XYZ file of C-alpha atoms in Angstrom:
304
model
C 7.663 -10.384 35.693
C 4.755 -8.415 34.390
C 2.959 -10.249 30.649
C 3.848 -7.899 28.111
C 0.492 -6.806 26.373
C 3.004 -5.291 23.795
C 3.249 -7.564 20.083
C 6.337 -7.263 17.774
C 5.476 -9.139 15.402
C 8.151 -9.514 12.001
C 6.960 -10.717 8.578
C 8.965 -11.320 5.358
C 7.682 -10.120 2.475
C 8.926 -10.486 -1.120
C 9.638 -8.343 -4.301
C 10.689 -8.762 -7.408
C 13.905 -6.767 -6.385
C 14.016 -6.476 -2.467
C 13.690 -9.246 0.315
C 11.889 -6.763 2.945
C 10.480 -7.054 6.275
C 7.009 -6.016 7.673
C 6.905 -4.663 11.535
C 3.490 -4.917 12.798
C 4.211 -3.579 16.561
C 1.529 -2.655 18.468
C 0.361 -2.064 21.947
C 3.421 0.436 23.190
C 2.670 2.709 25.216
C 4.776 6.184 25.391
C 4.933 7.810 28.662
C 5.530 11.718 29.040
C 6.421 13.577 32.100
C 6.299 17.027 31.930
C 7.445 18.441 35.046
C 8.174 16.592 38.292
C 11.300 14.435 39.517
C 10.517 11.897 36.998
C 10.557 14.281 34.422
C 11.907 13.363 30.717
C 11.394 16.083 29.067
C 13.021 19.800 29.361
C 12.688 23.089 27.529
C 15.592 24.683 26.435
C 13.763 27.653 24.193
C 11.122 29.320 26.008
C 9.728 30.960 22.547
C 7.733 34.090 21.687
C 6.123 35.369 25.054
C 2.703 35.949 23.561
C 2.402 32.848 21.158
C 5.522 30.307 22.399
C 6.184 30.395 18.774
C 10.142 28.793 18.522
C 9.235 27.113 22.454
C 11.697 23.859 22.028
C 11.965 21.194 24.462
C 14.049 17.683 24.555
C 12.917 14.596 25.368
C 14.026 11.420 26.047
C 9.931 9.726 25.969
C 9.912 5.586 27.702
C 8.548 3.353 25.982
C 6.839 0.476 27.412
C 4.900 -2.585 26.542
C 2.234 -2.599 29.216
C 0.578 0.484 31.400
C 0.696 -1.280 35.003
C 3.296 -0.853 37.279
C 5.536 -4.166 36.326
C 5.487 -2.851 32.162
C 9.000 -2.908 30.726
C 10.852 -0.506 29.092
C 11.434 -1.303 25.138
C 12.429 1.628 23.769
C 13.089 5.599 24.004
C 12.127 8.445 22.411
C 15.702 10.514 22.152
C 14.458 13.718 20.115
C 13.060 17.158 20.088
C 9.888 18.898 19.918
C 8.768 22.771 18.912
C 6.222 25.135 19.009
C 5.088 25.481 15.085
C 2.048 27.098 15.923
C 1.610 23.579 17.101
C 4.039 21.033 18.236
C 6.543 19.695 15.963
C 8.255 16.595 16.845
C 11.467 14.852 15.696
C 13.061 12.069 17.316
C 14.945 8.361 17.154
C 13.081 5.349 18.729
C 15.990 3.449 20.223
C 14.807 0.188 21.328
C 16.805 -1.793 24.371
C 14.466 -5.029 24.453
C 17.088 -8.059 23.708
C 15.405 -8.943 20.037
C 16.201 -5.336 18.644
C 18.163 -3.753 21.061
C 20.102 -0.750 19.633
C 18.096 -1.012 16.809
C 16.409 2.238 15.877
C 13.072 3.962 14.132
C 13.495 7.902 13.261
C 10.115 9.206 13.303
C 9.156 12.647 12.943
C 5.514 14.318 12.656
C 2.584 17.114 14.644
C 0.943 16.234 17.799
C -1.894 18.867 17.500
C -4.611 16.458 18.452
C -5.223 13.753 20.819
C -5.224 11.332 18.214
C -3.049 10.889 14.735
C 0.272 9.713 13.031
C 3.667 10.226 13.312
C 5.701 9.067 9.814
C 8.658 6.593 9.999
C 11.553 7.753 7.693
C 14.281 5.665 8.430
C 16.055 3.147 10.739
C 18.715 1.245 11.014
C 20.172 -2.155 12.627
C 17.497 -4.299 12.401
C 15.077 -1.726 11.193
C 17.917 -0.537 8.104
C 15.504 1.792 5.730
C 12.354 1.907 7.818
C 9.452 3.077 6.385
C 5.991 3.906 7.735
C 3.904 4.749 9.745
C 2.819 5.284 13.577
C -0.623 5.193 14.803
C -1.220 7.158 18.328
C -4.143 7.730 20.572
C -4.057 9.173 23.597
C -4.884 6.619 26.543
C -4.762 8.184 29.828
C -3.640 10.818 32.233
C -0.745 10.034 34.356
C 1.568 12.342 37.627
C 2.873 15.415 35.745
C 2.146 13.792 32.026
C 0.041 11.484 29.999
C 0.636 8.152 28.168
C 0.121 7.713 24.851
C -0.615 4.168 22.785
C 1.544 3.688 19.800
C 0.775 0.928 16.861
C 4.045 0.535 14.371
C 3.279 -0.539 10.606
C 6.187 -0.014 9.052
C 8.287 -1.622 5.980
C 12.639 -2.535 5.978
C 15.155 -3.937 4.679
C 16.106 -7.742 6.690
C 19.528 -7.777 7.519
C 21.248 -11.261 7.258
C 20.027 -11.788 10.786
C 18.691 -16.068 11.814
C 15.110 -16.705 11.332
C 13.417 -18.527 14.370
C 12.317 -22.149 14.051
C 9.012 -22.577 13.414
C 7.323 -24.324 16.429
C 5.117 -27.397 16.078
C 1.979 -28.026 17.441
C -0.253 -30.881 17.676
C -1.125 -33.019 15.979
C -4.652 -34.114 16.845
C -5.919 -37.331 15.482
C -4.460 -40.793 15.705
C -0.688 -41.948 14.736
C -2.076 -43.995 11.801
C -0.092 -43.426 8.193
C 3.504 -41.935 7.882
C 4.286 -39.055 8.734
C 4.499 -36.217 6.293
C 5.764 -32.793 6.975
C 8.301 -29.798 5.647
C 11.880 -28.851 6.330
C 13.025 -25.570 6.571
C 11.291 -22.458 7.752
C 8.165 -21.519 6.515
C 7.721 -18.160 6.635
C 3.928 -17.578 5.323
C 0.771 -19.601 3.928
C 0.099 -18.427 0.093
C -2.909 -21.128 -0.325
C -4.607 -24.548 1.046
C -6.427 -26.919 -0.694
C -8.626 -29.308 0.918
C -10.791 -32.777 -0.333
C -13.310 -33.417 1.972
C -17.019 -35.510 2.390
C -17.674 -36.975 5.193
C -13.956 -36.362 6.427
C -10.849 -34.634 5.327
C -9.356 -36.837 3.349
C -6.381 -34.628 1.689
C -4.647 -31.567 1.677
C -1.856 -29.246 0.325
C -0.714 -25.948 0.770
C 1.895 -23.775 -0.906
C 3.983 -21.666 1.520
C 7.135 -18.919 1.359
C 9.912 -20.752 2.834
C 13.130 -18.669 4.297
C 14.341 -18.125 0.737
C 11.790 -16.224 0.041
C 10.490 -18.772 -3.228
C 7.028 -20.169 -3.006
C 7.042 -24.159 -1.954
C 4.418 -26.850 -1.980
C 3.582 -29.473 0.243
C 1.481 -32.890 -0.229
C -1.106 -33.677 -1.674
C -0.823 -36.041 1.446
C -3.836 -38.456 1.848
C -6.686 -39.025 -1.257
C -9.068 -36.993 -3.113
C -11.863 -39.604 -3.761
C -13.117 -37.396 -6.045
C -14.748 -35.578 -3.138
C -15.041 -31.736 -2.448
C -12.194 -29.638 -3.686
C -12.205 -26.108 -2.118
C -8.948 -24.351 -2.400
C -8.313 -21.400 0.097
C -5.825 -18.272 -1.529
C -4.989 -15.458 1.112
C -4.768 -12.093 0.505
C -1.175 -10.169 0.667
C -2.267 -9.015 3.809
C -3.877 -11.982 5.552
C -2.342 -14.030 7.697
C -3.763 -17.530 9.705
C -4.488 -17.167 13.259
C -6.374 -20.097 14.417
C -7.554 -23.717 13.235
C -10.322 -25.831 14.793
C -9.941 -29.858 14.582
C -12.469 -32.043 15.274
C -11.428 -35.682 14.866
C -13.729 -39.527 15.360
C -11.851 -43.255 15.416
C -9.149 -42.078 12.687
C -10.514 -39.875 10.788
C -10.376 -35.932 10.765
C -13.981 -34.969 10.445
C -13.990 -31.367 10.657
C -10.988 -28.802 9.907
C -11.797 -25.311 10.397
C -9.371 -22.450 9.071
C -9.422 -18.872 11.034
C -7.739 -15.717 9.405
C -7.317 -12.225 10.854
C -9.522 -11.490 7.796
C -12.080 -14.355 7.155
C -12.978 -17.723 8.497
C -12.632 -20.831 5.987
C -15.120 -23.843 6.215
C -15.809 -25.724 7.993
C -14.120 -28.733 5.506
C -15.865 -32.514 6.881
C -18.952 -33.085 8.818
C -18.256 -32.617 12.415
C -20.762 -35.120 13.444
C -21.118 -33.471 16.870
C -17.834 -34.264 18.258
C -15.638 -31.864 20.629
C -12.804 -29.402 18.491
C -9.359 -28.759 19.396
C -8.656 -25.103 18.349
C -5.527 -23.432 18.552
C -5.070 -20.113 18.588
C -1.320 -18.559 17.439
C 0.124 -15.915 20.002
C -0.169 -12.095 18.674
C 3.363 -12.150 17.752
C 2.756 -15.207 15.427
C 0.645 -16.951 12.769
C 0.541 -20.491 11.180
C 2.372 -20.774 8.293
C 2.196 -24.419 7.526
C 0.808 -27.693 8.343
C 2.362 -31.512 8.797
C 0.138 -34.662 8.942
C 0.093 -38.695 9.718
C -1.910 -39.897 6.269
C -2.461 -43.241 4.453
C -5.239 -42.606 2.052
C -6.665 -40.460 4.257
C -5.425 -38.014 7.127
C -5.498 -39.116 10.510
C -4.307 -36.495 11.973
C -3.015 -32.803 11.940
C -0.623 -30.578 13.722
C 0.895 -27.254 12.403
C 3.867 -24.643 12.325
C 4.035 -21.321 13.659
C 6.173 -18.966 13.480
């Protein structure tokens, strides 16, 4: 089976009136045929004979999530398109992949350039009220047609459907201490704080857990009146990585990677080797658990 270079990646987000959703999709890649066997798309107005003005053709566009030959189909483009003095273009994005599948985007918009966006302005299953935006760029010539790369930002309303577990990783450091860590499903990191010298000696972090209220965790180790440095992330910004760097039982360097920034590093490293973990496209860390005493000896996290 072919990796899928494709990410669908799902974020809550809260209002004061509506629990919503956030698509971030990105990396599909839209294959049209124009003529050919293979063909999946088909005029059915031929239009003015000087201008095509009124020229309308169906299409029924594949959607995949790679461009070599083992790429998947996710979705298809069931619509129409018409000669506006420029192309006009109206369809539903029916996706088949098993997370969404019958699940569908409408989408309507120009394609007058190689480049530009297609508005989202509606869905339903789990897309129900889908707003947004597409982002497309043409990417290459291909038999009878051309592919096209599609990035999905896009807003909707969450069904009732089950969140995923998040999935824990780590720790690094010694099993010294008791263990501390959260229940439930953390859905996003709001803040961290972090007292650190030499070491990291304590930390907490408030998170949105699956009922959409804001939660805190620890302090869990000391302070010892050390360095405080508390970390707030934008609406937008989301973890992506950490670094750990640990000696005997002590957590000597924590580093904290967004898609926006890069936080620290917290400790002196002291020359020793890091761990880093880096969250797959389609996730992010959105929380932490620890072994601590009065100080922490070691770290692990949750993504999700």
């Amino acid at each position: 089976m072919a990796k899928s270079s494709s990410s669908f990646q799902v974020i809550r987000c809260y209002g004061d009136l509506v629990e919503n959703a956030r698509l971030n999709f990105s990396n599909l890649y839209l294959r049209r045929i124009i003529s050919g066997p293979s063909a999946n798309q088909l005029e059915i107005i031929r239009g003015d004979n000087s201008t095509r003005l009124g020229q309308t053709a169906v299409n029924n566009w594949a959607l995949y999530d790679g461009v070599g030959p083992d790429a998947e189909v996710v979705a298809h483009a069931k619509g129409m398109h018409m000669n506006a003095a420029g192309w006009y273009i109206s369809f539903t994005m029916v996706f088949q992949n098993e997370r969404f599948k019958e699940s569908a985007l409408e989408v309507m918009g120009v394609m007058a350039k190689k480049q530009g966006e297609w508005a989202i302005v509606g869905g339903t299953g789990a897309f129900s009220m889908a707003r947004g935006v597409i982002e497309r760029k043409f990417h290459s010539d291909i038999t009878n047609g051309e592919m096209q790369e599609l990035n999905i930002d896009a807003f909707c309303r969450m069904k009732n459907i089950e969140l995923p577990a998040p999935t824990k990783v780590g720790p690094w450091g010694t099993t010294g201490g008791s263990l501390q860590e959260i229940e439930g499903k953390p859905q996003r990191l709001e803040t961290v704080t972090i007292w650190s010298g030499s070491n990291v000696d304590g930390i907490s972090f408030t998170y949105i857990g699956e009922d959409g209220q804001v939660h805190t965790a620890g302090r869990w180790g000391d302070d010892f009146h050390y360095s405080t440095s508390t970390i707030k992330f934008g609406p937008s910004e989301f973890v992506k990585e950490i670094s750990v760097a640990t000696l005997d039982d002590y957590i000597v360097e924590l580093l904290i990677i967004t898609d926006v920034a890069t936080y620290g590093p917290y400790g002196a490293r002291r020359n020793q080797p890091a761990n880093r973990y880096t969250a797959p496209a389609d996730k992010t860390i959105v929380g932490f658990f620890v072994n601590s005493d009065r100080h922490i000896r070691s770290i692990g996290l949750y993504a999700a």
